[in-house]
Coordinates of C-alpha atoms in Angstrom, one line a residue:
Chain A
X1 CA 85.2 18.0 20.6
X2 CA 85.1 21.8 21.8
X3 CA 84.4 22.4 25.3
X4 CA 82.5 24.5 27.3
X5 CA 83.4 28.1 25.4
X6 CA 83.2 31.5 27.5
X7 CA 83.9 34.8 26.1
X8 CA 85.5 37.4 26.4
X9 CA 88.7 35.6 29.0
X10 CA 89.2 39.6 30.1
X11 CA 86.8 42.4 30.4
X12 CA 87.3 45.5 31.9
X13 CA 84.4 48.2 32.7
X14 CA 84.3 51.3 34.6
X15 CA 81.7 52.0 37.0
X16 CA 78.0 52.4 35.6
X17 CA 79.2 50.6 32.5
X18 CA 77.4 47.2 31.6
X19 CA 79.1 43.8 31.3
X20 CA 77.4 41.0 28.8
X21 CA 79.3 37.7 29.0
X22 CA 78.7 34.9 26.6
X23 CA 78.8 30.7 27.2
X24 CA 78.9 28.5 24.1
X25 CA 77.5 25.2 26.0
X26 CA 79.2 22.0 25.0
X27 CA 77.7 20.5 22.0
X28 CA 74.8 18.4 22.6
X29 CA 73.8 20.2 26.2
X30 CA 71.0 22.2 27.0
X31 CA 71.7 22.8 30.4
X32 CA 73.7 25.8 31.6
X33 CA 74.7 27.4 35.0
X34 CA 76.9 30.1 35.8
X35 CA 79.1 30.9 38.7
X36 CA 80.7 33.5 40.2
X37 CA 84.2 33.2 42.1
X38 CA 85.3 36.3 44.1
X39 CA 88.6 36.7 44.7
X40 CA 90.1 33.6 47.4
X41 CA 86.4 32.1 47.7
X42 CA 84.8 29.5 46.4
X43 CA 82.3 29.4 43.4
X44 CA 78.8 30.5 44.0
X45 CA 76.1 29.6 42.5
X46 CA 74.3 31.9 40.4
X47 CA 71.5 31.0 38.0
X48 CA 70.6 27.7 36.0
X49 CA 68.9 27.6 32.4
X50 CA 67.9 25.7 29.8
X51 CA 66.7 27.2 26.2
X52 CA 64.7 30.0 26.8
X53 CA 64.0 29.3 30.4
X54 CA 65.4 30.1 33.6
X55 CA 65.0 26.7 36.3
X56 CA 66.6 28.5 39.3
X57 CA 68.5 31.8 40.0
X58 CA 68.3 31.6 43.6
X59 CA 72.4 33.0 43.5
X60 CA 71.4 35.5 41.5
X61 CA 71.5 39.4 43.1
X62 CA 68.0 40.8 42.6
X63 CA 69.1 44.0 41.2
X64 CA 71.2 44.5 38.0
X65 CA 71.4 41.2 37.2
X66 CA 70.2 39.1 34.4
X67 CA 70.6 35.8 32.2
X68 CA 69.2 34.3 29.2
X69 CA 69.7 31.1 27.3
X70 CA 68.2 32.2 23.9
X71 CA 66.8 29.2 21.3
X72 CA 70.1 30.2 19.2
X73 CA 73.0 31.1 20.3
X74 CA 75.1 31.8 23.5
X75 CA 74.0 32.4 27.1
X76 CA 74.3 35.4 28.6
X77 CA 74.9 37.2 31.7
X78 CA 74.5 40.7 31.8
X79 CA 75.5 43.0 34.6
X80 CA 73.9 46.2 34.6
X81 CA 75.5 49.7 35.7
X82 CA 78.7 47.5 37.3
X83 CA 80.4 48.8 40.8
X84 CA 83.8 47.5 41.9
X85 CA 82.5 44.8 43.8
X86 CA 81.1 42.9 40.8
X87 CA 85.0 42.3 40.2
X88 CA 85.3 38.4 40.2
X89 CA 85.2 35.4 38.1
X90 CA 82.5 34.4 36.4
X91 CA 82.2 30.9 35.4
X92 CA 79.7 29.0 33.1
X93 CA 79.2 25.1 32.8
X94 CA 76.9 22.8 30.5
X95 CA 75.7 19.4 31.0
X96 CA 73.0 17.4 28.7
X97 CA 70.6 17.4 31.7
X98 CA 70.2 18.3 35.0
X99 CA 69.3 14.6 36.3
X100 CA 72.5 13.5 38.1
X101 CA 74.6 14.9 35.5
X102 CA 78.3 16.4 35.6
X103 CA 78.5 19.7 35.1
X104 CA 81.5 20.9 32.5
X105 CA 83.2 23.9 33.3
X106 CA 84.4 26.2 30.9
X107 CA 87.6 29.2 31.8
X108 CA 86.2 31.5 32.8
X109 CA 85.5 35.4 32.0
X110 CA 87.6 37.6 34.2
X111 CA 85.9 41.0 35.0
X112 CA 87.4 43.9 36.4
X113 CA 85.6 47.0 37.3
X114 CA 87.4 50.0 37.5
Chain B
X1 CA 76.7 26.7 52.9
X2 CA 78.8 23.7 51.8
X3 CA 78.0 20.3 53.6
X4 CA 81.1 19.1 53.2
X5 CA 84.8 19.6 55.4
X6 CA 87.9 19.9 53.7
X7 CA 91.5 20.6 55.2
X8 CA 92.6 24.1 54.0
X9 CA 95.7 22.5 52.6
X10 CA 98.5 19.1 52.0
X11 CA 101.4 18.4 50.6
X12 CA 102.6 15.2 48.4
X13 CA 106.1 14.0 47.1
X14 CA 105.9 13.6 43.4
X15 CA 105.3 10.3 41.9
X16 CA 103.9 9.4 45.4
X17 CA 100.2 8.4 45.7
X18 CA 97.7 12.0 47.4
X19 CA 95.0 10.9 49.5
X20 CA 92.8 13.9 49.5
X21 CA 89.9 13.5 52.9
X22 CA 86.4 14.9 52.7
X23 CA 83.6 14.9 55.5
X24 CA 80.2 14.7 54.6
X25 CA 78.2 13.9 57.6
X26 CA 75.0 15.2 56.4
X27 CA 74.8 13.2 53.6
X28 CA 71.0 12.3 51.9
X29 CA 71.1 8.7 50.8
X30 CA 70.4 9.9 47.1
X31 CA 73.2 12.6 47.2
X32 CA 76.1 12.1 45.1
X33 CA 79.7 13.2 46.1
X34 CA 81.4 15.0 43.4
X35 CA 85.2 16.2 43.3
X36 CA 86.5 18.9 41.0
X37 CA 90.0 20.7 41.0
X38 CA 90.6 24.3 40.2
X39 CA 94.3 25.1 39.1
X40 CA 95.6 28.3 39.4
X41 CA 92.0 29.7 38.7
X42 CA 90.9 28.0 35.3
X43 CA 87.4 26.6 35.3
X44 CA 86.9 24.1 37.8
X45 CA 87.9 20.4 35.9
X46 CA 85.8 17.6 37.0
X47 CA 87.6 14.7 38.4
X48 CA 84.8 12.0 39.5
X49 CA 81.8 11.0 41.7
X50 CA 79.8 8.2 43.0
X51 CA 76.7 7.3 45.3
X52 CA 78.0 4.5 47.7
X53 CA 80.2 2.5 45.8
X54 CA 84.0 2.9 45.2
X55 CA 84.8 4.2 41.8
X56 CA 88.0 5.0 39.5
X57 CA 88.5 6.7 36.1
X58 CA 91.7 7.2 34.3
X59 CA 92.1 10.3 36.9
X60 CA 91.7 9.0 40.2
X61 CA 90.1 6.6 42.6
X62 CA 87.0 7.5 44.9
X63 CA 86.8 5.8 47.8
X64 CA 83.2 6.0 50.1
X65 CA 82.9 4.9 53.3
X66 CA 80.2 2.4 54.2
X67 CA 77.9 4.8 56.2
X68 CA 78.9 7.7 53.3
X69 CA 80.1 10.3 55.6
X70 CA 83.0 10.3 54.0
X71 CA 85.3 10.0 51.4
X72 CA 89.2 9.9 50.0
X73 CA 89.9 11.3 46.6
X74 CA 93.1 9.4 45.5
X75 CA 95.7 10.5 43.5
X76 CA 97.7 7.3 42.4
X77 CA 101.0 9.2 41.2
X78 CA 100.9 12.6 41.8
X79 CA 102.6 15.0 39.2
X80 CA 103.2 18.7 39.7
X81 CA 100.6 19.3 37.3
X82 CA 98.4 17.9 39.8
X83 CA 98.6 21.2 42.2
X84 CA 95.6 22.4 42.4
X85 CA 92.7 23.2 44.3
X86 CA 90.2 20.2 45.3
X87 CA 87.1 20.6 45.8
X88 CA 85.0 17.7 47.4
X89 CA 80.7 19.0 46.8
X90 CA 77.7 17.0 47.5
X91 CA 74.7 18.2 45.1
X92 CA 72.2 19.8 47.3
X93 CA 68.8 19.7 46.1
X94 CA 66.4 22.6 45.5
X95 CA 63.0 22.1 47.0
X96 CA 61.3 24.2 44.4
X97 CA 63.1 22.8 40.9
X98 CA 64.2 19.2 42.3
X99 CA 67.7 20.8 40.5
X100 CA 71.0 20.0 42.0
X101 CA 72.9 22.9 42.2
X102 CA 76.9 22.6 43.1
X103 CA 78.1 24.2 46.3
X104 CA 81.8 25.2 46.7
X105 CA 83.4 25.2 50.1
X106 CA 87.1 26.3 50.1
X107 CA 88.4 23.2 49.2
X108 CA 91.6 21.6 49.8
X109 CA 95.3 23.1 48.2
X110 CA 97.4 20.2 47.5
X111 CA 100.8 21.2 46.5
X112 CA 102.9 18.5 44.8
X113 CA 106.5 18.9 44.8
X114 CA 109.2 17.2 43.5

């Protein structure tokens, strides 16, 4: 019974370069949301999808940033033309629906710009 | 911002019981309080929630005040695996999507030792 499944653990991108993390929801959700952890914060909030559609991404920066939650296979964030300060954690969870229901965290995906 | 507070840090004996506060004086009536842990900067682990009523899982006991403004995580016999960050969220609601999104404060860094 896999869990929530984020790849790659450790990416490392120089400036201008783009970033594409991928979230493998636990099976039988639909419902995914990724967050971002800067260094000694707390999570943020980012963006919240289910297949093929994006509910909210009121955490997500306007520029350079993007998600999708194709019909098959992984989510993705993408960060376009990365700076330093997109250097964080960047967390995805799954839950079956968005009702009340916990959300599942999975690792991570560590990102360092240099 | 996070509706809940949280002190920055405690410390518990091994094999004794951690009683982990949260204030939530905001608190909706149909807002659940939710507790996760965060060790050493994995994914956040979900530990439990409830609406009003007292609850327990093979993890730990929730305990609600009467007027819901706030809460004890307990810990029954804290091991040093238990060292973590806790994180104490109530779902806030989106007016737009009716979704639930989790906000992080800073949480609380209990540090077992033995």
């Amino acid at each position: 019974n896999a869990g929530v499944m984020q790849n790659p653990r450790h990416l490392v991108r120089r400036r201008g370069q783009e970033a594409r993390l991928r979230c493998s929801p636990m099976k039988g959700h639909s419902h995914v949301y990724w967050y971002r952890q800067l260094p000694e914060e707390g999570l943020k909030f980012m963006v919240y999808l289910q297949k093929e559609n994006i509910i909210d991404e009121s955490g997500m920066p306007k520029e350079r940033f993007s998600a999708e939650f194709p019909k098959e296979g992984p989510s993705i964030l993408r960060i376009q033309q990365v700076v330093r300060g997109d250097s964080a954690a960047y967390f995805c969870a799954s839950s079956p629906s968005w009702i009340q229901e916990t959300q599942y965290f999975g690792p991570g995906t560590r990102l360092l710009v240099l | 911002d996070a509706k809940t507070t949280q002190p920055p840090s405690m410390d518990c004996a091994e094999g004794r019981a951690a009683n982990l506060p949260c204030n939530h004086s905001t608190i909706s009536g149909n807002e659940y309080v939710y507790w996760y842990r965060q060790i050493h900067s994995q994914g956040p682990q979900y530990i439990i929630h409830g609406l009003k009523n007292n609850e327990t899982n093979e993890m730990a006991s929730l305990i609600i005040t009467e007027d819901r403004k706030s809460s004890t995580l307990i810990l029954p016999h804290a091991t040093l695996r238990d060292t973590a960050v806790y994180y104490c969220i109530v779902r806030v609601g989106s007016m737009n999507t009716g979704f639930q999104k989790l906000v992080f404060g800073t949480g609380t860094r209990l540090l077992v030792s033995p």
